[in-house]
PDB file of N, CA and C in Angstrom:
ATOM      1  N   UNK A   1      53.740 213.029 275.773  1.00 74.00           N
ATOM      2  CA  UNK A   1      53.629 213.793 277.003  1.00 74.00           C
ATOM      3  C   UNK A   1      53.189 215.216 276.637  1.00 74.00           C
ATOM      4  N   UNK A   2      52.461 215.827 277.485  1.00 90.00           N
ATOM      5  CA  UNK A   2      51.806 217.053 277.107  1.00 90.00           C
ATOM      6  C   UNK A   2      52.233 218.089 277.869  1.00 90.00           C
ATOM      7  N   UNK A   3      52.469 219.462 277.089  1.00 92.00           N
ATOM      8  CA  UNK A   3      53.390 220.215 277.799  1.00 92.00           C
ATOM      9  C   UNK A   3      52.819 220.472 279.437  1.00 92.00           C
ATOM     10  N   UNK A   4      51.461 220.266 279.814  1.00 84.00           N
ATOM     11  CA  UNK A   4      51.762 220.749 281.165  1.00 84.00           C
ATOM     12  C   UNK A   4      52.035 218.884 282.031  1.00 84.00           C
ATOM     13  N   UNK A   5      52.437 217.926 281.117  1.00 87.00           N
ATOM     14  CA  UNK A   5      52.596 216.904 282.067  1.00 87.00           C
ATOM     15  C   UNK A   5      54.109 217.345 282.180  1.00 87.00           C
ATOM     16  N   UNK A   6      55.083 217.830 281.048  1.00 90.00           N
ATOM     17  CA  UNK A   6      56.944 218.246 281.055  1.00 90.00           C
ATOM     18  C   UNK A   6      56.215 219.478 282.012  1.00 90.00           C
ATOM     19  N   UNK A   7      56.170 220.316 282.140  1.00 88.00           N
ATOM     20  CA  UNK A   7      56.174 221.011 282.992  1.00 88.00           C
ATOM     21  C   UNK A   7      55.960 220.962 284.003  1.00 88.00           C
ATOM     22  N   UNK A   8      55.031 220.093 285.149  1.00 84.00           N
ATOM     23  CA  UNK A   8      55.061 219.432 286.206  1.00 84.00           C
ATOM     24  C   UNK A   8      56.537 218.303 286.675  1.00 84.00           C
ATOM     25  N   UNK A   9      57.079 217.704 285.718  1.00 89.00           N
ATOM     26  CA  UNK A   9      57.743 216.963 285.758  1.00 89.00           C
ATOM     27  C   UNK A   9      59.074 217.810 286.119  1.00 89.00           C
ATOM     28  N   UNK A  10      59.122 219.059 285.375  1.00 92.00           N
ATOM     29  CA  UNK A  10      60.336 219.446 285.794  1.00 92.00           C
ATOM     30  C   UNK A  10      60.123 220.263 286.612  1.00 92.00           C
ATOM     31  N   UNK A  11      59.433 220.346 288.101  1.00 92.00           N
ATOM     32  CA  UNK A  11      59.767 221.141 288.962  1.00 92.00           C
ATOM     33  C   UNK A  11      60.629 219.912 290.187  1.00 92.00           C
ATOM     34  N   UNK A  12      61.103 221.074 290.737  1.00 93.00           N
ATOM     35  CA  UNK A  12      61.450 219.977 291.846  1.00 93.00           C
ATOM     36  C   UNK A  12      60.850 219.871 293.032  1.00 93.00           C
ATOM     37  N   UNK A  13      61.165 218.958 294.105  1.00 87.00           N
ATOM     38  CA  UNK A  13      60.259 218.299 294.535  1.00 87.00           C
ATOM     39  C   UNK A  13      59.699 218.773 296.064  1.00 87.00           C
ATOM     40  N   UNK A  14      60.796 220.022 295.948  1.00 88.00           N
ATOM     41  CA  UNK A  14      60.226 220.617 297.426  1.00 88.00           C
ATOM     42  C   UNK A  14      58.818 221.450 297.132  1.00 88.00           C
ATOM     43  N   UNK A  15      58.797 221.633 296.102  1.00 88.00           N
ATOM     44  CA  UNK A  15      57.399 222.251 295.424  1.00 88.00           C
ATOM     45  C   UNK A  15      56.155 222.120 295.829  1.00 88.00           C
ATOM     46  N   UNK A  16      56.419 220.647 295.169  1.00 84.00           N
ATOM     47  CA  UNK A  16      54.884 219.655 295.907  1.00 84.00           C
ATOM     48  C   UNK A  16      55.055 219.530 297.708  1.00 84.00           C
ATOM     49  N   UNK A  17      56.183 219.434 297.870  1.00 85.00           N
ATOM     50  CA  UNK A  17      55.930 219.470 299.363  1.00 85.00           C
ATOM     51  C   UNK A  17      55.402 221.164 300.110  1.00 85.00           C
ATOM     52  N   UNK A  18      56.417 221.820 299.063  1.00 89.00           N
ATOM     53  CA  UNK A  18      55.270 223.201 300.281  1.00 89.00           C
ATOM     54  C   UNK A  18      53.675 223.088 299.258  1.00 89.00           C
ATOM     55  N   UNK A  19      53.202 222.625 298.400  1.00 88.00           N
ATOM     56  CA  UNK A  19      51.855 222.583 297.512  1.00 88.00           C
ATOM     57  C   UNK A  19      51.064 222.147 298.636  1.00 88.00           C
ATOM     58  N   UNK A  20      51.433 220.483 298.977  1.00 87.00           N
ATOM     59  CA  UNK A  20      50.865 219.955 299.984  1.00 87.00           C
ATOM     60  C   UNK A  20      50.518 220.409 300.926  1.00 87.00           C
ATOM     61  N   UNK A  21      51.281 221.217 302.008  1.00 90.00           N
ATOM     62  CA  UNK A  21      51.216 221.557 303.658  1.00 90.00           C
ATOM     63  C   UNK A  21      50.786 223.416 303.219  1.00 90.00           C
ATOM     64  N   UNK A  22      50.742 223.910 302.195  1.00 93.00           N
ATOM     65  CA  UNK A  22      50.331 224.831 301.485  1.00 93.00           C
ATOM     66  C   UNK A  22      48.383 224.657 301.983  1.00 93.00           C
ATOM     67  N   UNK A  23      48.357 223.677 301.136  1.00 92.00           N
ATOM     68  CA  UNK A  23      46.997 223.238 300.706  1.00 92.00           C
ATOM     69  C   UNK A  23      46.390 222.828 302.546  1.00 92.00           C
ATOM     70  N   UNK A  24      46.736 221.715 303.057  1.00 91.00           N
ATOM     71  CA  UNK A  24      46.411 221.403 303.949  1.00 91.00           C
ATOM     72  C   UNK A  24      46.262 222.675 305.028  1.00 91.00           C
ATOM     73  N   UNK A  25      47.490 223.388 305.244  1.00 92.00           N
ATOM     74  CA  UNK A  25      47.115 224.626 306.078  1.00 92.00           C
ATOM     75  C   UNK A  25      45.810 225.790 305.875  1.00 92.00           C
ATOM     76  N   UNK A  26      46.184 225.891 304.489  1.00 95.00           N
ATOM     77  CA  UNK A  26      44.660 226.769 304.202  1.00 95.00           C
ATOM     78  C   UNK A  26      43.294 226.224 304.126  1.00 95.00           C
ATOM     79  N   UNK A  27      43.329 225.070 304.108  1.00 92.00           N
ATOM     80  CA  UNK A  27      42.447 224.043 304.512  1.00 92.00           C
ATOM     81  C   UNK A  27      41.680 224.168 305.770  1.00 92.00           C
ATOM     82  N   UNK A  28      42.750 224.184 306.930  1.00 91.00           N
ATOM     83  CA  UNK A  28      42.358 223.575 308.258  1.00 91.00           C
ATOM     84  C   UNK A  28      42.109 225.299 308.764  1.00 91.00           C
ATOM     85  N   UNK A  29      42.601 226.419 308.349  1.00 91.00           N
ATOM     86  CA  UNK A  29      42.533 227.672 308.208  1.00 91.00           C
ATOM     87  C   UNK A  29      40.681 228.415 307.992  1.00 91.00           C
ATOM     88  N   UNK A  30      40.775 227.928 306.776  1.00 93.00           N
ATOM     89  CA  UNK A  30      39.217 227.881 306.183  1.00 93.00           C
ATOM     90  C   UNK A  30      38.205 227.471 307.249  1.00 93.00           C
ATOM     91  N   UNK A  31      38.466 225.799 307.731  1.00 92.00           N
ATOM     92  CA  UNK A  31      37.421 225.702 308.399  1.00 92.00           C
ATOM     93  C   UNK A  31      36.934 226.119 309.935  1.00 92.00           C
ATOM     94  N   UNK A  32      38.082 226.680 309.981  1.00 90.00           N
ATOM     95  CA  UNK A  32      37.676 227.402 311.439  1.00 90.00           C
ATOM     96  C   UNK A  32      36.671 228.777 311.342  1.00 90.00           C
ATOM     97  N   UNK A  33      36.782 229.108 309.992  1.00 92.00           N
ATOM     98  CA  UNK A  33      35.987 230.333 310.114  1.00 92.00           C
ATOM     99  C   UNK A  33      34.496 229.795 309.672  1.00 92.00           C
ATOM    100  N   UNK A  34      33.916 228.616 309.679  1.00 92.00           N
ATOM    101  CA  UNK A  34      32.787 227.751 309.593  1.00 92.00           C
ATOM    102  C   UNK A  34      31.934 228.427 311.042  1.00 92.00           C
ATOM    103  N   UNK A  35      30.790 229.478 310.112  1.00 92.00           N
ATOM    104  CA  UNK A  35      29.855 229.812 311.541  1.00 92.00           C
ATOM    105  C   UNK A  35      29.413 228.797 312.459  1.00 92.00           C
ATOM    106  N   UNK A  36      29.406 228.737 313.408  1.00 89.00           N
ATOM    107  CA  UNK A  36      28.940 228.169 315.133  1.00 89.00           C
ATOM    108  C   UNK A  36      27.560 226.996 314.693  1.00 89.00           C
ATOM    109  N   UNK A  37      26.769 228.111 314.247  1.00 89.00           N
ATOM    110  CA  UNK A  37      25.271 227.611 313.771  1.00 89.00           C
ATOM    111  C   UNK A  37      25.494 226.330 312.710  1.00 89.00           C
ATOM    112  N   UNK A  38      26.613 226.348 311.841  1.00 89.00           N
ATOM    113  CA  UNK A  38      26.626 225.367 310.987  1.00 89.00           C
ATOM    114  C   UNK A  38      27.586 223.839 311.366  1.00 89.00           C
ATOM    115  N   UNK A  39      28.190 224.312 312.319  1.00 86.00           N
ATOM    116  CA  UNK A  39      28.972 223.089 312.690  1.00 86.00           C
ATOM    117  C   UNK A  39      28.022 222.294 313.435  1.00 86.00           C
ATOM    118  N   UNK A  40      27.258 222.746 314.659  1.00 88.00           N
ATOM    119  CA  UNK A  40      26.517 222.677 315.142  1.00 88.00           C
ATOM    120  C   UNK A  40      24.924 222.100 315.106  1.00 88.00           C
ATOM    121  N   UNK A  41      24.918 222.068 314.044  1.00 87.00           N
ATOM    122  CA  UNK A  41      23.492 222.296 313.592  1.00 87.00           C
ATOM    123  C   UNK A  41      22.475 220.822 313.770  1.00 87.00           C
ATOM    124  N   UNK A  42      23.323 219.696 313.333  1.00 86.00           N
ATOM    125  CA  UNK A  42      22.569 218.447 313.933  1.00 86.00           C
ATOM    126  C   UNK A  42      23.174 217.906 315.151  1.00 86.00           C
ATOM    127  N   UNK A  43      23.715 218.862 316.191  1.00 86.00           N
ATOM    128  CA  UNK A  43      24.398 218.138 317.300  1.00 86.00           C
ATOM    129  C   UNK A  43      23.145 218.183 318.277  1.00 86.00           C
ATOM    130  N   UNK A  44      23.310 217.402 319.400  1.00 88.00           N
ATOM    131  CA  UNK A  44      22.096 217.761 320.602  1.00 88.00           C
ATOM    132  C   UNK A  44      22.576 218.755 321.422  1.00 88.00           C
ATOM    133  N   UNK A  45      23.750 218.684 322.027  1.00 88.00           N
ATOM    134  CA  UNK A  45      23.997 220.140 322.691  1.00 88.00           C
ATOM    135  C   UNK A  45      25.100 220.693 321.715  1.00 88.00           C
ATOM    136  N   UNK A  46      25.780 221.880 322.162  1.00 85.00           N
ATOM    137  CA  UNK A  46      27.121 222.664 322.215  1.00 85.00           C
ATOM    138  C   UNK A  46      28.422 222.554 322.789  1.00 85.00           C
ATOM    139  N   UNK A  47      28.523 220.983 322.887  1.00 88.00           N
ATOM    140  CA  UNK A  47      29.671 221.145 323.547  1.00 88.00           C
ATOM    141  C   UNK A  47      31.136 221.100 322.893  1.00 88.00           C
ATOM    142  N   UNK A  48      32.336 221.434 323.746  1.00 86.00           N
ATOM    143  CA  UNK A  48      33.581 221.686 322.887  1.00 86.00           C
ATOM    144  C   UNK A  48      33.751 220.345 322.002  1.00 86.00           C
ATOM    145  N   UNK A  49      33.627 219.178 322.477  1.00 88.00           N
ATOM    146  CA  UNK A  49      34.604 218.254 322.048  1.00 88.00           C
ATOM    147  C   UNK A  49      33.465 217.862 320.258  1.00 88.00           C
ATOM    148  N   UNK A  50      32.470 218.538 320.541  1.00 88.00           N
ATOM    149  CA  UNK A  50      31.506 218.129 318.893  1.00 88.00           C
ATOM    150  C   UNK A  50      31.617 219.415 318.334  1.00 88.00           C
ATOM    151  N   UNK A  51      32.525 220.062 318.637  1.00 89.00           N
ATOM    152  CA  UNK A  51      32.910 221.309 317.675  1.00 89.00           C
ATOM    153  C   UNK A  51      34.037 220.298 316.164  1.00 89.00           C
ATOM    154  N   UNK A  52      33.482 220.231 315.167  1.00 88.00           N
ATOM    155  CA  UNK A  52      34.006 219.676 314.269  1.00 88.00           C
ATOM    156  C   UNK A  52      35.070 220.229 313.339  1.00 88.00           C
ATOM    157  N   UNK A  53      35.330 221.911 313.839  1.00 90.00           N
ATOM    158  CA  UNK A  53      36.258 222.400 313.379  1.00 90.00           C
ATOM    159  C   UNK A  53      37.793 222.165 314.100  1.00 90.00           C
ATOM    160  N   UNK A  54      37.567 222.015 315.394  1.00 91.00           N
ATOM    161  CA  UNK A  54      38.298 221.580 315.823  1.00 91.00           C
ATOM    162  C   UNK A  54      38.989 220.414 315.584  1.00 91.00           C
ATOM    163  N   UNK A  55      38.511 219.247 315.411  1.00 92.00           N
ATOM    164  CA  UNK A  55      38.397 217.696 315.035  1.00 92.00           C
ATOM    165  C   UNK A  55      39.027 218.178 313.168  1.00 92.00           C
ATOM    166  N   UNK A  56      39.043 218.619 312.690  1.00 92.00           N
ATOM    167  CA  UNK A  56      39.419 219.095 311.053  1.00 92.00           C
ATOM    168  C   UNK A  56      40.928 219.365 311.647  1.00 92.00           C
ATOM    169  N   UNK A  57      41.449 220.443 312.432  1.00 92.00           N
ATOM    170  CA  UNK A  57      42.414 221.201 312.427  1.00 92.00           C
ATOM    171  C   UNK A  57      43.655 219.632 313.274  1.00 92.00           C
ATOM    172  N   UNK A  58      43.204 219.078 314.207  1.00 93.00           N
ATOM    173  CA  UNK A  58      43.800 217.814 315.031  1.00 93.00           C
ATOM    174  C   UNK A  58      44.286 216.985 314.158  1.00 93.00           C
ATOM    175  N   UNK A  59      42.946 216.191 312.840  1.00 93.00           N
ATOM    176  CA  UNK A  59      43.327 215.772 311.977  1.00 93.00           C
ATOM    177  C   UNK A  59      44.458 215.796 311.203  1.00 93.00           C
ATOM    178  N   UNK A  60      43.998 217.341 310.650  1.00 92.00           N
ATOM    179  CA  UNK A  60      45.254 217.762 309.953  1.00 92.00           C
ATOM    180  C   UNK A  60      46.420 217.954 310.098  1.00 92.00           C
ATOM    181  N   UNK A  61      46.980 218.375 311.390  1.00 93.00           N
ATOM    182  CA  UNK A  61      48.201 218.752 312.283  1.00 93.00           C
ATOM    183  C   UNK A  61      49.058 217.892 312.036  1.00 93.00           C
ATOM    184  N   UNK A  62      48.963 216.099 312.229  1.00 93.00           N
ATOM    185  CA  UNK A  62      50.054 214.993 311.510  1.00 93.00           C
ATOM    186  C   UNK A  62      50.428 215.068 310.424  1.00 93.00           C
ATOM    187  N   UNK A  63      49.303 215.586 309.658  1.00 90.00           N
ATOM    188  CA  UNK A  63      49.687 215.261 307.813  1.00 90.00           C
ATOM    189  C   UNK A  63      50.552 216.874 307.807  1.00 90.00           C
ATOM    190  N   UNK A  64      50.325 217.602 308.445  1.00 90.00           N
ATOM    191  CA  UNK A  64      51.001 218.793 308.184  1.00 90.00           C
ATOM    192  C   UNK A  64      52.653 218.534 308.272  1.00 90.00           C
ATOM    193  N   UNK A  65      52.971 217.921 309.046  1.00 91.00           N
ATOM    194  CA  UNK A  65      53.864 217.317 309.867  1.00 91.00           C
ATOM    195  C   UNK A  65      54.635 216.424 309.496  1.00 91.00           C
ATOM    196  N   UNK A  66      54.225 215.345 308.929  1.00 89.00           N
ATOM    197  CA  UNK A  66      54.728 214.448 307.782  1.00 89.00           C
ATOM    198  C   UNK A  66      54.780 214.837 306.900  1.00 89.00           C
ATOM    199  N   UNK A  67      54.213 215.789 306.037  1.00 85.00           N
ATOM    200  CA  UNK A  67      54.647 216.459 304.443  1.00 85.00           C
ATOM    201  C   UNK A  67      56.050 217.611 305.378  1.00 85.00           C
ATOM    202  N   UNK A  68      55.861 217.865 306.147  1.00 83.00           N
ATOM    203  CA  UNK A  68      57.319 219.063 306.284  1.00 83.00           C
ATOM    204  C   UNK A  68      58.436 218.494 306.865  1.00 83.00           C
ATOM    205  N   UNK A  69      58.331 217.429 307.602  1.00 86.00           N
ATOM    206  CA  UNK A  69      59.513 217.032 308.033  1.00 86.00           C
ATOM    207  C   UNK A  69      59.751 215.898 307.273  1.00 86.00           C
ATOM    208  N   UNK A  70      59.683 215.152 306.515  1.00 82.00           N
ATOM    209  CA  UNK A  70      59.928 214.043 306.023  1.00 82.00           C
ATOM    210  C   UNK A  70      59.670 214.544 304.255  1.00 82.00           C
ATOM    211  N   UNK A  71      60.485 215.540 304.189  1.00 70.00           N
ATOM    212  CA  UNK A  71      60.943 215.792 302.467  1.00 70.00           C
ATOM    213  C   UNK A  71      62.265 215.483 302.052  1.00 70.00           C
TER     214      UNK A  71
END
């Protein structure tokens, strides 16, 4: 075993759970600041529901949800 596999091993386990919903939040965070022009860009119109940043953040909201309440 290699010291950073003992060193992963000995953290405990709420760790990985805030790592997870850590990760996922700055995630769904990030893509909202995705300019207009680029979400957009092969759609035919502008409308809300093909805004794909939106559709990222919905996604994510369960998994956020299941990593925090179920540790």
């Amino acid at each position: 075993m290699s010291a950073l596999d003992a060193w992963l091993t000995a953290q405990p386990q709420w760790v990985w759970h805030l790592a997870a919903v850590t990760l996922l939040v700055v995630g769904s965070g990030w893509v909202v600041f995705v300019p207009r022009r680029v979400v957009y860009a092969d759609a035919p119109d502008a409308r809300r529901w093909r805004d794909l940043r939106l559709w990222a953040v919905v996604i994510a909201v369960p998994y956020v949800l299941l990593y925090w309440f179920l540790r």
